[in-house]
Amino acid sequence: MFPKGTKRKFLDSAEEAATASGPGERGPASARTPSPSYSLQRQSLLDMSLIKLQLCHMLVEPNLCRSVLIANTVRQIQEEMTQDGTWQLMTQALAAAQCPADRLVATEVLCRQSDPAAAVAAGQSPKPYPLAGGLDEGYHSEEVVMEAGDAPKEVVSTQSYMAGPFGMGPCWEEREEDGEEEEEEEDGEESEGEDADERPEADSGPGEQVFGTFEIKQPPPPPPPDPALEELFSDVDPSYYELDTVLTGMQSAPKMGPYDLLESLSSHGPPPLSPGASCRSDLNELDHIMEIIVGS
Amino acid sequence: MGEDAESPKINHTFLRDYVTEADVISTVEFNQTGDLLATGDKGGRVVIFQRETESKGESEEVLETGDCGEYNVYSTFQSHEPDFDYLKSLEIEEKINKIKWLAQQNAAHFLLSTNDKTVKLWKVSERDKRPAGYNLKDEEGRLKDISTITSLQVPVLKPADLMVEVRPRRVFSNGHTYHVNSISVNSDGETYLSADDLRINMWHLGITDRSFNIVDIKPANMEDLTEVITAAEFHPQHCHLFVYSSSKGTLRLCDMRSSALCDKHTKLFEEPEDPGSRSFFSEIISSVSDVKFSHSGRYLLTRDYLTAKVWDLNMDKGPVETYQVHEYLRSKLCSLYENDCIFDKFECVWNSSDSVIMTGAYNSFFQMFDRETGRGVTLEAWRESSKPRAVLRTRRVYTGGKRRRGDVGVDSLDFSKKILHMAWHPSENIIAIAATNNLYIFQDRVNPEAQ
């Protein structure tokens, strides 16, 4: 049953907007379910954006500004789809298709979250989808250590995936939708930490475990970085490994390669992200080599 | 105004349409006097044009009233070569992203040119005299037979054909992990800044092996990255102030006196978002592609995808003027996103008196806006429609209402012909427009001097 009046109004404006100017414009965000044409256009925009991200990864050297803008658009769409409840359907469809695996634990707590527990829950995100290419500079050695300790897990939930090619939406704005909370409760474990604006409730058992693990593994806050060393390491761009992973097919997620992604796009099922565990060990080796070089 | 004969019936269309990728002009810049104009292209070459002055020209042409000297090629050199980053297995393009001239201090001219990674300082000097009259050597440099020398002479410097030498004086490498999008010479004449997507470095012109990082917006976790730096510039008078723009449409004014690392801005300029016009593309079209201080130092000019905005440094709540460059594209944003045109970075420039602003658009169109009246005019940089010395006629994009002859429909716009790069002479009304691989120089005959 649609709430009286509201739904109709939104449909009208949404349809108007949809017919007038494509998925670019939208009506008031108060309604829960968008019009079918609007949904379709939004979905096609999402697909287009994902393909763009993938393609830009294949280029000579990806234009970071463009990648960031596309990724933000993707995030925005996902946010809206989550609000509308459309995201829920996609997630469930994908969950049914794939065996749930353990959550990948993200490394970074320094998101814009005041509550560290919430931040950690937020941090339960998949590793950035390799589409992002050169954005994955963040794979510093300390992060690698943490990852290894936490047994990199494959992310199944597309919600987490859609958090963005860079990874999760800890940087998302707060969402006040009540319905969203209900959805999260419904999802239970799977939805844990899926959303950006995690609240402390999301930090149940696994979350605390994660937090605990995190505390153990996290390296001490780095001292003011030695500029020379930093410059040295900043040149170590793990995107190289991501590119490799994408091109050769992701090792930790044998089911999904870049071409599989495109296929799944047509069925509206974005694949889970792959952390590429082997990448981590390679990175460790690389850092080790760099240390030797620097040391000599 | 000379009458040009109609070109012969040979169809040169195919020649005109063929554009070598390497010849596409990627930056244009006048020097401080306006006598020199430098262009950089995708192939890593720099071409410097010099303005003719009466004294230099051999033929004593009587210049018409208001006629200015023409620009001729002065020097061409290869600034950057294609490179390869072995660690990342990625190519480094040789495309010249920006050229900035240093203020002239002696007979030589200096300019900075940069590609994605490396900034280079070039010295451009002239040699127009050569020594002649040696006693022991003849004109070709061969040793003379001593027995033939009957008298001694003093070697003198004789005028010779002008030779322009360009030499690299400094190479500022390994300063950037990401792509350099801007360089800006400081008013102190000693330092300059270079900005990439996430960091801004300050260099001393004499020191190449280290730079000072003044802005770093790289998040600790790259997954959190949502904003990048798109342009940066030093204040024209205050050597401690600089501004940088971001992909989220914000401008940050930073004062280097407040702290060594200027991650905290002194002033943040942001226009509050209009919730009514929010769309999926709102953020993308708000990304600032270029930022320029006015000559006075009081205002900032920014360009985002659909508009050009003037900001007052004293007011950070929003722009003081907004000019619609191609509002007719707003309904086409989805297609423009699809063909990537929405990511095009247009530049914007001030005229010498800060009374007019100019920026580019599609279909070889560019726009000039008079700040006092608020009126804009659309002009076209296209060979077919502008013969040498012909008056540019204004163009219009048809968006509804009465259609005039010569109006171009929005769907007929050629999005491959984009005017991204341009420059305005520092003191006169002369503009240089880069249209793909062509450089157009337009002069205002009626008002050659800026008002």
mmCIF file of C-alpha atoms in Angstrom, chain B residues 66-275:
data_model
loop_
_atom_site.group_PDB
_atom_site.id
_atom_site.type_symbol
_atom_site.label_atom_id
_atom_site.label_comp_id
_atom_site.label_asym_id
_atom_site.label_seq_id
_atom_site.Cartn_x
_atom_site.Cartn_y
_atom_site.Cartn_z
ATOM 1 C CA GLY B 66 45.254 50.318 -34.437
ATOM 2 C CA ASP B 67 47.150 47.625 -36.183
ATOM 3 C CA CYS B 68 49.428 45.657 -33.984
ATOM 4 C CA GLY B 69 52.452 43.634 -34.829
ATOM 5 C CA GLU B 70 51.856 40.088 -35.823
ATOM 6 C CA TYR B 71 53.153 37.117 -33.971
ATOM 7 C CA ASN B 72 55.680 34.974 -35.757
ATOM 8 C CA VAL B 73 57.436 31.836 -34.747
ATOM 9 C CA TYR B 74 60.435 32.702 -32.656
ATOM 10 C CA SER B 75 61.641 29.335 -31.488
ATOM 11 C CA THR B 76 60.574 25.721 -31.274
ATOM 12 C CA PHE B 77 62.017 23.117 -28.999
ATOM 13 C CA GLN B 78 61.239 19.744 -27.542
ATOM 14 C CA SER B 79 60.547 20.294 -23.886
ATOM 15 C CA HIS B 80 59.553 16.881 -22.655
ATOM 16 C CA GLU B 81 59.974 13.394 -24.005
ATOM 17 C CA PRO B 82 57.680 10.441 -23.418
ATOM 18 C CA ASP B 83 58.763 8.565 -20.380
ATOM 19 C CA PHE B 84 58.008 5.301 -18.695
ATOM 20 C CA ASP B 85 57.466 4.630 -15.054
ATOM 21 C CA TYR B 86 58.950 1.192 -14.592
ATOM 22 C CA LEU B 87 57.628 0.731 -11.123
ATOM 23 C CA LYS B 88 54.042 1.238 -12.129
ATOM 24 C CA SER B 89 54.388 -0.018 -15.680
ATOM 25 C CA LEU B 90 52.693 3.094 -16.907
ATOM 26 C CA GLU B 91 53.649 5.616 -19.505
ATOM 27 C CA ILE B 92 54.279 9.201 -18.585
ATOM 28 C CA GLU B 93 52.871 11.462 -21.228
ATOM 29 C CA GLU B 94 55.047 14.150 -22.685
ATOM 30 C CA LYS B 95 52.100 16.451 -23.104
ATOM 31 C CA ILE B 96 52.862 19.943 -21.840
ATOM 32 C CA ASN B 97 50.265 20.710 -19.224
ATOM 33 C CA LYS B 98 51.308 24.228 -18.355
ATOM 34 C CA ILE B 99 53.816 26.890 -19.289
ATOM 35 C CA LYS B 100 54.576 29.869 -17.111
ATOM 36 C CA TRP B 101 56.974 32.665 -17.914
ATOM 37 C CA LEU B 102 59.294 34.161 -15.356
ATOM 38 C CA ALA B 103 59.609 37.912 -15.118
ATOM 39 C CA GLN B 104 62.427 39.065 -17.325
ATOM 40 C CA GLN B 105 65.546 40.063 -15.458
ATOM 41 C CA ASN B 106 68.129 40.246 -18.193
ATOM 42 C CA ALA B 107 68.367 39.786 -21.904
ATOM 43 C CA ALA B 108 67.311 36.177 -21.719
ATOM 44 C CA HIS B 109 63.795 34.885 -21.165
ATOM 45 C CA PHE B 110 62.965 32.079 -18.807
ATOM 46 C CA LEU B 111 59.957 29.845 -18.781
ATOM 47 C CA LEU B 112 58.757 26.882 -16.799
ATOM 48 C CA SER B 113 57.125 24.022 -18.635
ATOM 49 C CA THR B 114 55.672 20.905 -17.116
ATOM 50 C CA ASN B 115 54.243 17.584 -18.120
ATOM 51 C CA ASP B 116 52.512 15.198 -15.709
ATOM 52 C CA LYS B 117 55.571 14.640 -13.577
ATOM 53 C CA THR B 118 58.490 16.948 -14.276
ATOM 54 C CA VAL B 119 58.876 20.701 -14.328
ATOM 55 C CA LYS B 120 61.670 22.204 -16.396
ATOM 56 C CA LEU B 121 63.143 25.668 -16.471
ATOM 57 C CA TRP B 122 64.201 26.790 -19.929
ATOM 58 C CA LYS B 123 66.404 29.700 -20.876
ATOM 59 C CA VAL B 124 65.632 31.365 -24.154
ATOM 60 C CA SER B 125 68.377 33.635 -25.382
ATOM 61 C CA GLU B 126 69.225 35.357 -28.587
ATOM 62 C CA ARG B 127 72.398 35.509 -30.424
ATOM 63 C CA ASP B 128 72.468 37.999 -33.234
ATOM 64 C CA LYS B 129 76.126 38.919 -33.385
ATOM 65 C CA ARG B 130 79.121 36.937 -34.188
ATOM 66 C CA PRO B 131 82.738 37.791 -33.912
ATOM 67 C CA ALA B 132 84.500 38.451 -37.168
ATOM 68 C CA GLY B 133 87.887 39.649 -38.186
ATOM 69 C CA TYR B 134 90.151 37.169 -36.473
ATOM 70 C CA ASN B 135 93.766 37.400 -37.393
ATOM 71 C CA LEU B 136 94.637 33.767 -37.311
ATOM 72 C CA LYS B 137 91.411 32.270 -38.571
ATOM 73 C CA ASP B 138 89.451 33.009 -41.666
ATOM 74 C CA GLU B 139 85.721 33.405 -41.967
ATOM 75 C CA GLU B 140 85.074 29.691 -41.939
ATOM 76 C CA GLY B 141 87.318 29.109 -38.995
ATOM 77 C CA ARG B 142 90.210 27.557 -40.808
ATOM 78 C CA LEU B 143 93.670 28.562 -39.784
ATOM 79 C CA LYS B 144 95.198 31.117 -42.050
ATOM 80 C CA ASP B 145 98.552 30.749 -43.586
ATOM 81 C CA ILE B 146 100.665 33.087 -41.520
ATOM 82 C CA SER B 147 102.634 34.251 -44.447
ATOM 83 C CA THR B 148 99.531 35.800 -45.964
ATOM 84 C CA ILE B 149 98.925 38.034 -43.015
ATOM 85 C CA THR B 150 100.208 41.463 -43.699
ATOM 86 C CA SER B 151 98.368 43.522 -41.140
ATOM 87 C CA LEU B 152 96.649 43.101 -37.841
ATOM 88 C CA GLN B 153 93.037 43.830 -37.181
ATOM 89 C CA VAL B 154 90.894 43.926 -34.119
ATOM 90 C CA PRO B 155 88.097 41.368 -34.183
ATOM 91 C CA VAL B 156 84.693 42.964 -33.982
ATOM 92 C CA LEU B 157 81.206 41.743 -33.323
ATOM 93 C CA LYS B 158 79.214 41.867 -36.483
ATOM 94 C CA PRO B 159 75.501 41.504 -36.794
ATOM 95 C CA ALA B 160 74.521 38.061 -37.897
ATOM 96 C CA ASP B 161 71.326 36.186 -38.514
ATOM 97 C CA LEU B 162 69.320 35.963 -35.392
ATOM 98 C CA MET B 163 69.726 32.683 -33.643
ATOM 99 C CA VAL B 164 67.542 31.726 -30.739
ATOM 100 C CA GLU B 165 69.017 29.289 -28.316
ATOM 101 C CA VAL B 166 66.929 27.371 -25.852
ATOM 102 C CA ARG B 167 68.632 25.469 -23.107
ATOM 103 C CA PRO B 168 67.265 23.559 -20.126
ATOM 104 C CA ARG B 169 68.590 25.168 -16.984
ATOM 105 C CA ARG B 170 66.811 23.207 -14.293
ATOM 106 C CA VAL B 171 64.925 19.973 -14.135
ATOM 107 C CA PHE B 172 62.655 19.591 -11.132
ATOM 108 C CA SER B 173 61.925 15.919 -11.049
ATOM 109 C CA ASN B 174 60.521 13.380 -8.629
ATOM 110 C CA GLY B 175 58.366 15.872 -6.866
ATOM 111 C CA HIS B 176 55.017 14.409 -7.737
ATOM 112 C CA THR B 177 53.369 11.065 -7.525
ATOM 113 C CA TYR B 178 50.213 12.243 -9.230
ATOM 114 C CA HIS B 179 49.650 14.300 -12.333
ATOM 115 C CA VAL B 180 50.783 17.892 -12.205
ATOM 116 C CA ASN B 181 47.934 20.152 -13.231
ATOM 117 C CA SER B 182 49.266 23.625 -12.364
ATOM 118 C CA ILE B 183 52.405 25.617 -11.903
ATOM 119 C CA SER B 184 52.528 29.183 -10.689
ATOM 120 C CA VAL B 185 55.476 31.511 -10.285
ATOM 121 C CA ASN B 186 55.501 33.461 -7.052
ATOM 122 C CA SER B 187 55.642 37.230 -7.005
ATOM 123 C CA ASP B 188 58.914 36.992 -5.133
ATOM 124 C CA GLY B 189 60.509 35.774 -8.332
ATOM 125 C CA GLU B 190 62.374 33.077 -6.466
ATOM 126 C CA THR B 191 59.871 30.350 -5.841
ATOM 127 C CA TYR B 192 57.068 28.647 -7.636
ATOM 128 C CA LEU B 193 54.437 26.080 -6.805
ATOM 129 C CA SER B 194 53.478 22.926 -8.624
ATOM 130 C CA ALA B 195 50.208 21.186 -7.878
ATOM 131 C CA ASP B 196 49.138 17.652 -8.613
ATOM 132 C CA ASP B 197 45.883 15.898 -7.787
ATOM 133 C CA LEU B 198 46.626 15.542 -4.113
ATOM 134 C CA ARG B 199 49.616 17.656 -3.225
ATOM 135 C CA ILE B 200 51.103 21.073 -3.784
ATOM 136 C CA ASN B 201 54.835 21.607 -3.627
ATOM 137 C CA MET B 202 56.780 24.798 -3.430
ATOM 138 C CA TRP B 203 60.134 24.925 -5.152
ATOM 139 C CA HIS B 204 62.985 27.346 -5.235
ATOM 140 C CA LEU B 205 63.931 28.098 -8.795
ATOM 141 C CA GLY B 206 67.546 27.387 -8.020
ATOM 142 C CA ILE B 207 67.100 24.099 -6.183
ATOM 143 C CA THR B 208 66.060 21.005 -8.026
ATOM 144 C CA ASP B 209 66.663 18.182 -5.635
ATOM 145 C CA ARG B 210 64.065 19.071 -3.090
ATOM 146 C CA SER B 211 60.785 20.829 -2.730
ATOM 147 C CA PHE B 212 58.608 21.882 0.119
ATOM 148 C CA ASN B 213 55.233 20.258 0.465
ATOM 149 C CA ILE B 214 52.673 22.895 1.375
ATOM 150 C CA VAL B 215 49.384 21.134 0.793
ATOM 151 C CA ASP B 216 48.630 17.456 1.133
ATOM 152 C CA ILE B 217 45.048 16.300 0.884
ATOM 153 C CA LYS B 218 45.832 12.672 0.401
ATOM 154 C CA PRO B 219 43.773 10.698 2.893
ATOM 155 C CA ALA B 220 45.539 8.108 4.983
ATOM 156 C CA ASN B 221 43.350 5.553 3.311
ATOM 157 C CA MET B 222 42.941 6.022 -0.400
ATOM 158 C CA GLU B 223 39.533 4.469 -0.123
ATOM 159 C CA ASP B 224 38.396 7.643 1.534
ATOM 160 C CA LEU B 225 39.413 9.790 -1.364
ATOM 161 C CA THR B 226 36.560 11.929 -2.572
ATOM 162 C CA GLU B 227 38.187 15.186 -3.545
ATOM 163 C CA VAL B 228 41.205 16.183 -5.605
ATOM 164 C CA ILE B 229 43.041 19.402 -6.334
ATOM 165 C CA THR B 230 42.248 20.730 -9.767
ATOM 166 C CA ALA B 231 44.203 24.000 -10.015
ATOM 167 C CA ALA B 232 46.406 26.272 -7.938
ATOM 168 C CA GLU B 233 47.862 29.746 -8.248
ATOM 169 C CA PHE B 234 49.939 32.195 -6.259
ATOM 170 C CA HIS B 235 48.530 35.606 -5.482
ATOM 171 C CA PRO B 236 49.900 38.146 -7.956
ATOM 172 C CA GLN B 237 51.163 40.514 -5.285
ATOM 173 C CA HIS B 238 51.281 38.722 -1.949
ATOM 174 C CA CYS B 239 53.976 36.109 -1.968
ATOM 175 C CA HIS B 240 52.523 34.288 1.016
ATOM 176 C CA LEU B 241 49.065 33.702 -0.408
ATOM 177 C CA PHE B 242 47.922 31.086 -2.849
ATOM 178 C CA VAL B 243 44.640 29.536 -3.804
ATOM 179 C CA TYR B 244 43.718 26.047 -4.902
ATOM 180 C CA SER B 245 40.495 24.652 -6.273
ATOM 181 C CA SER B 246 38.997 21.228 -5.840
ATOM 182 C CA SER B 247 36.814 18.779 -7.676
ATOM 183 C CA LYS B 248 34.004 19.525 -5.247
ATOM 184 C CA GLY B 249 33.754 23.108 -6.332
ATOM 185 C CA THR B 250 35.524 24.675 -3.388
ATOM 186 C CA LEU B 251 38.321 27.211 -3.353
ATOM 187 C CA ARG B 252 40.819 27.416 -0.570
ATOM 188 C CA LEU B 253 42.935 30.440 0.106
ATOM 189 C CA CYS B 254 46.030 29.575 2.067
ATOM 190 C CA ASP B 255 48.478 31.764 3.897
ATOM 191 C CA MET B 256 51.926 30.293 4.189
ATOM 192 C CA ARG B 257 52.711 32.447 7.162
ATOM 193 C CA SER B 258 50.237 30.647 9.355
ATOM 194 C CA SER B 259 51.800 27.225 9.114
ATOM 195 C CA ALA B 260 54.289 25.298 7.123
ATOM 196 C CA LEU B 261 51.764 22.773 5.921
ATOM 197 C CA CYS B 262 48.735 24.596 4.625
ATOM 198 C CA ASP B 263 46.257 21.778 4.935
ATOM 199 C CA LYS B 264 44.084 24.097 6.924
ATOM 200 C CA HIS B 265 42.862 26.824 4.712
ATOM 201 C CA THR B 266 42.758 30.432 5.704
ATOM 202 C CA LYS B 267 39.566 30.937 3.765
ATOM 203 C CA LEU B 268 37.181 28.509 2.164
ATOM 204 C CA PHE B 269 35.117 29.719 -0.746
ATOM 205 C CA GLU B 270 32.100 27.639 -1.437
ATOM 206 C CA GLU B 271 28.757 28.302 -2.960
ATOM 207 C CA PRO B 272 25.950 26.628 -1.087
ATOM 208 C CA GLU B 273 24.311 24.015 -3.203
ATOM 209 C CA ASP B 274 20.916 24.735 -4.615
ATOM 210 C CA PRO B 275 18.847 21.779 -3.453
#
